[in-house]
Short mmCIF file of C-alpha atoms in Angstrom, two decimals:
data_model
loop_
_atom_site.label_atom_id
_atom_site.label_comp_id
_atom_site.label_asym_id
_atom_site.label_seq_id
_atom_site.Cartn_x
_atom_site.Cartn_y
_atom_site.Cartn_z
CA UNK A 1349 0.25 62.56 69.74
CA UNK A 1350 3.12 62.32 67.08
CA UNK A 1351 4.50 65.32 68.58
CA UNK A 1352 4.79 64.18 71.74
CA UNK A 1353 6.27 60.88 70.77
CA UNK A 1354 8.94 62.79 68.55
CA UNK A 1355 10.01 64.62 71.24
CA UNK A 1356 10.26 61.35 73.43
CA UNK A 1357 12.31 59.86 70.51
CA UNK A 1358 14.50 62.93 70.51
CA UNK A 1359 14.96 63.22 74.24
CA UNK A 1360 15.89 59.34 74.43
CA UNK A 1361 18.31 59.94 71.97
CA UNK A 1362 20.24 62.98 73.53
CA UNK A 1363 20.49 60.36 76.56
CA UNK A 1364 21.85 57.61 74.84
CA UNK A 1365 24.48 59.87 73.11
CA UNK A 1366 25.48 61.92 76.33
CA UNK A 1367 25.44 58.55 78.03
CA UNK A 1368 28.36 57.02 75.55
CA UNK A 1369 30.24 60.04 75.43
CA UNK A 1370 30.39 60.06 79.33
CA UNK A 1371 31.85 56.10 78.75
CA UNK A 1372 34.38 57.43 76.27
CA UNK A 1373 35.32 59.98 78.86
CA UNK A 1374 35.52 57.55 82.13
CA UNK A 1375 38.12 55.19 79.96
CA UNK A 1376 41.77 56.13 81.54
CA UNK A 1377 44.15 57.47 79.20
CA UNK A 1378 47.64 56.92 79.28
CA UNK A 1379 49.46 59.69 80.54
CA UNK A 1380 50.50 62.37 77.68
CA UNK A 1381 54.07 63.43 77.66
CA UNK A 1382 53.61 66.50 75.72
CA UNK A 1383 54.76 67.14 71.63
CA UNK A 1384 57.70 65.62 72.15
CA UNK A 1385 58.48 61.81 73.21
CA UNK A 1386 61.51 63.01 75.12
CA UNK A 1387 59.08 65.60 77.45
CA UNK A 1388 59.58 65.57 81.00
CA UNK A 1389 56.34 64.83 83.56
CA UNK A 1390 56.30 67.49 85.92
CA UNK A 1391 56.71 64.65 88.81
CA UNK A 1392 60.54 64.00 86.13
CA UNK A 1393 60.90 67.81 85.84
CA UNK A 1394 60.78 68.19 89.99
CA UNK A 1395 62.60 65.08 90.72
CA UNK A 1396 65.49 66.28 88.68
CA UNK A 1397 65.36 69.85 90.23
CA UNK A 1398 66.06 68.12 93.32
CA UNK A 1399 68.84 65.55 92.34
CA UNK A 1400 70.13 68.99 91.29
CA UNK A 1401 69.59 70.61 94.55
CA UNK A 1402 71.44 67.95 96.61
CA UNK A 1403 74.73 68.39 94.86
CA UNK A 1404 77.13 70.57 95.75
CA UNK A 1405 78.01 73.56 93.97
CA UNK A 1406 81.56 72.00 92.74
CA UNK A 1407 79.45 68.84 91.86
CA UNK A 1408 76.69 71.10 89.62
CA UNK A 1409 79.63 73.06 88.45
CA UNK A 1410 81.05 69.85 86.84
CA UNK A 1411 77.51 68.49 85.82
CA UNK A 1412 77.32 71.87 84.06
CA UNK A 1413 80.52 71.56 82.57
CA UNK A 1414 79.93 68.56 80.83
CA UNK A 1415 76.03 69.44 79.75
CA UNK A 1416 78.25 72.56 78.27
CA UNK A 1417 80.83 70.32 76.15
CA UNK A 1418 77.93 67.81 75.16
CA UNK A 1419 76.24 71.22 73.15
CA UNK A 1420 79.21 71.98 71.77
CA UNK A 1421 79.66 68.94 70.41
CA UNK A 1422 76.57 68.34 68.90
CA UNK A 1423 76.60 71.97 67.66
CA UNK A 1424 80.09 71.01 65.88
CA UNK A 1425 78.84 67.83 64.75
CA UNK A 1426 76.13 69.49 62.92
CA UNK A 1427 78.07 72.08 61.57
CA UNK A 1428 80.75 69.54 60.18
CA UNK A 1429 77.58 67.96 58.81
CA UNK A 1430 76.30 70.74 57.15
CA UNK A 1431 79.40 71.77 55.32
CA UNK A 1432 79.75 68.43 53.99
CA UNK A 1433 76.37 68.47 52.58
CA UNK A 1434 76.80 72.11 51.19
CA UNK A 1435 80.36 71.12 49.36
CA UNK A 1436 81.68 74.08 50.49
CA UNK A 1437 84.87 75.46 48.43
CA UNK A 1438 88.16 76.56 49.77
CA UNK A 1439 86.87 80.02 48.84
CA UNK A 1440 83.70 79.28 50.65
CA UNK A 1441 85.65 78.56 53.62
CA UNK A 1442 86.25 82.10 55.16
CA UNK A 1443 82.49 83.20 55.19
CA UNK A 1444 81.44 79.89 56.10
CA UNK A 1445 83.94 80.47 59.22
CA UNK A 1446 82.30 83.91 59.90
CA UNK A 1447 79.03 82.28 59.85
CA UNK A 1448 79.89 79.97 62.73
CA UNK A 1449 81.99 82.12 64.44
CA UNK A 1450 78.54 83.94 64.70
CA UNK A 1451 76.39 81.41 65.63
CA UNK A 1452 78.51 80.37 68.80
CA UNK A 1453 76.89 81.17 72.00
CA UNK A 1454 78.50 83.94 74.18
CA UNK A 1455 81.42 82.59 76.47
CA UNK A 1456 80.83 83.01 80.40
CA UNK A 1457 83.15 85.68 80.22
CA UNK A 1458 81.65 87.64 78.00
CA UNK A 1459 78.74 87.89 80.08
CA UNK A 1460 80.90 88.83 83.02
CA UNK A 1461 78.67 91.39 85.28
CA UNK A 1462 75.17 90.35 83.55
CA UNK A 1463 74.19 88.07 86.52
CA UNK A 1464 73.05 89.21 89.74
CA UNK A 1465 72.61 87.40 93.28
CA UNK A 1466 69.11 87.09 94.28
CA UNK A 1467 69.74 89.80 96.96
CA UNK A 1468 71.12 92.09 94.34
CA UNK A 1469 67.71 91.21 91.98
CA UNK A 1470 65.59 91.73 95.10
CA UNK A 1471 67.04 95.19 95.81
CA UNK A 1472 66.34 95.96 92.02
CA UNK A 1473 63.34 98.41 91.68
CA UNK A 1474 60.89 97.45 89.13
CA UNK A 1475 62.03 100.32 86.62
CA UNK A 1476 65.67 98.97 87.32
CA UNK A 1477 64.74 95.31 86.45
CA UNK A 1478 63.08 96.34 83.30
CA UNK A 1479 66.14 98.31 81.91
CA UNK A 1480 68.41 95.51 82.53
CA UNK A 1481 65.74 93.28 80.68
CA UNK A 1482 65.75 95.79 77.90
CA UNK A 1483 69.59 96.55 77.84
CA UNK A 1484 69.79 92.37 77.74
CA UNK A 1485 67.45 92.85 74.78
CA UNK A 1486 69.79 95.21 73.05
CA UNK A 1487 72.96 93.02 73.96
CA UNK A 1488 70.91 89.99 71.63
CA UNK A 1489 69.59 92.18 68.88
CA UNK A 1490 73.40 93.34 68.18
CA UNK A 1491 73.96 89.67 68.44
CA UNK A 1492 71.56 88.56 66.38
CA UNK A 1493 72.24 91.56 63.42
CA UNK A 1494 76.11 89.71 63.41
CA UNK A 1495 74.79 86.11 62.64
CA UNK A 1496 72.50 88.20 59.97
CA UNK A 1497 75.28 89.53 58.42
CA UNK A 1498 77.35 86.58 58.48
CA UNK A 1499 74.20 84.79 57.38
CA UNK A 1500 74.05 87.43 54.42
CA UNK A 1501 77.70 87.32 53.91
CA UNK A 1502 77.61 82.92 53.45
CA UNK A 1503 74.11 83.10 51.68
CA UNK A 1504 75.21 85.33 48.49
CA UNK A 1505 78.80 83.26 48.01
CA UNK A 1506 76.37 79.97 48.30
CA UNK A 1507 75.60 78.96 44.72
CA UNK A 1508 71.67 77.95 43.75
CA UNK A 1509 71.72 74.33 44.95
CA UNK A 1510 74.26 75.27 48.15
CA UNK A 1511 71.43 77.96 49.12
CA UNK A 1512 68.47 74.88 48.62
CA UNK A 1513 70.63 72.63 50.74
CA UNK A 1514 71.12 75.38 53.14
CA UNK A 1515 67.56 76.25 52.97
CA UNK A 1516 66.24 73.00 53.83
CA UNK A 1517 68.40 72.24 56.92
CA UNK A 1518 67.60 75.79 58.58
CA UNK A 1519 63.86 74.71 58.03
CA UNK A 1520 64.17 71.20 59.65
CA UNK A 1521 65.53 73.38 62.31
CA UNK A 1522 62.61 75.93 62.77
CA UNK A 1523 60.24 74.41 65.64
CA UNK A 1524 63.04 74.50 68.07
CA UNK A 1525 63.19 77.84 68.90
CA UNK A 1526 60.76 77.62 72.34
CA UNK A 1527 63.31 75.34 74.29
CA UNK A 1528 64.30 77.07 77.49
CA UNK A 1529 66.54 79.69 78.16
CA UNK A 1530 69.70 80.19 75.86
CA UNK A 1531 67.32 78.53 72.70
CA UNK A 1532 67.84 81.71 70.55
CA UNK A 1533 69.97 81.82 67.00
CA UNK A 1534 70.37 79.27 64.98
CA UNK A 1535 72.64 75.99 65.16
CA UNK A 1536 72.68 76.36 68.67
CA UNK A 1537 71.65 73.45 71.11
#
């Protein structure tokens, strides 16, 4: 009879536990807005798509424009920021000039011919589309070995507690790589 009685104990208790965790589950959450506090819903993310949609293509030109000149001045605000905390000297300032030279996004024009119409990406064949996508690849990789070598270049005429400095800011830096398109290299956004 104890048997039976455990088992009745047991049973009542796998109730009463999957009964409060079903109770924890019905309470309404408030809705998440992803890692970051500044993350769009997806209601946000369509509602601007379509404020976007509705202006003309002089008017996104201009709203383009100025998202454009806001980067760049946050990008040369933090610069200007970082070479004041890194003291740089007047024999620094070449290679530190390099480096940000390299670290500057390609211009429109020097991406002249990359983009295609949507009837010239339809007409692409699927080998076509994938060496353009790998030819784009190449373009950032030569890219990307410049800012190394600038990178090199500024780290070895950085002495011991420049390179720390530098160090630390290019760490705080390090979870924003996954940010859309154009979110490669660093300094950028």
């Amino acid at each position: 009879m104890t048997t039976v009685r455990k088992n009745i104990v047991i049973v009542l208790s796998a109730l009463g536990i999957a009964a409060a965790s079903l109770g924890v589950q019905a309470q309404t959450a408030a809705p998440q807005e992803g890692r970051h506090g500044h993350a769009m819903s997806k209601e946000q993310r369509e509602a601007k798509r379509a404020e976007l949609r509705a202006l003309s293509p002089e008017q996104r030109q201009a709203k383009f424009a100025e998202f454009k000149a806001k980067r760049a001045e946050h990008r040369a605000a933090r610069q200007a920021k970082l070479a004041e905390s890194l003291k740089l000297t007047p024999a620094q300032q070449p290679v530190w000039q390099a480096f940000v030279a390299s670290t500057t996004p390609p211009q429109k024009g020097e991406r002249a011919g990359q983009r295609l119409s949507k009837e010239q990406r339809a007409a692409l064949t699927a080998p076509q589309r994938l060496e353009r996508r790998i030819a784009m690849q190449k373009q950032r990789t030569v890219r990307m070995e410049a800012r190394l070598s600038a990178l090199n270049s500024l780290y070895a005429a950085l002495s011991p507690e420049q390179r720390k400095v530098f160090d630390a800011s290019q760490q705080r830096r390090g979870g924003r790589h996954h940010r859309g398109h154009g979110g490669h290299g660093m300094m950028q956004s």
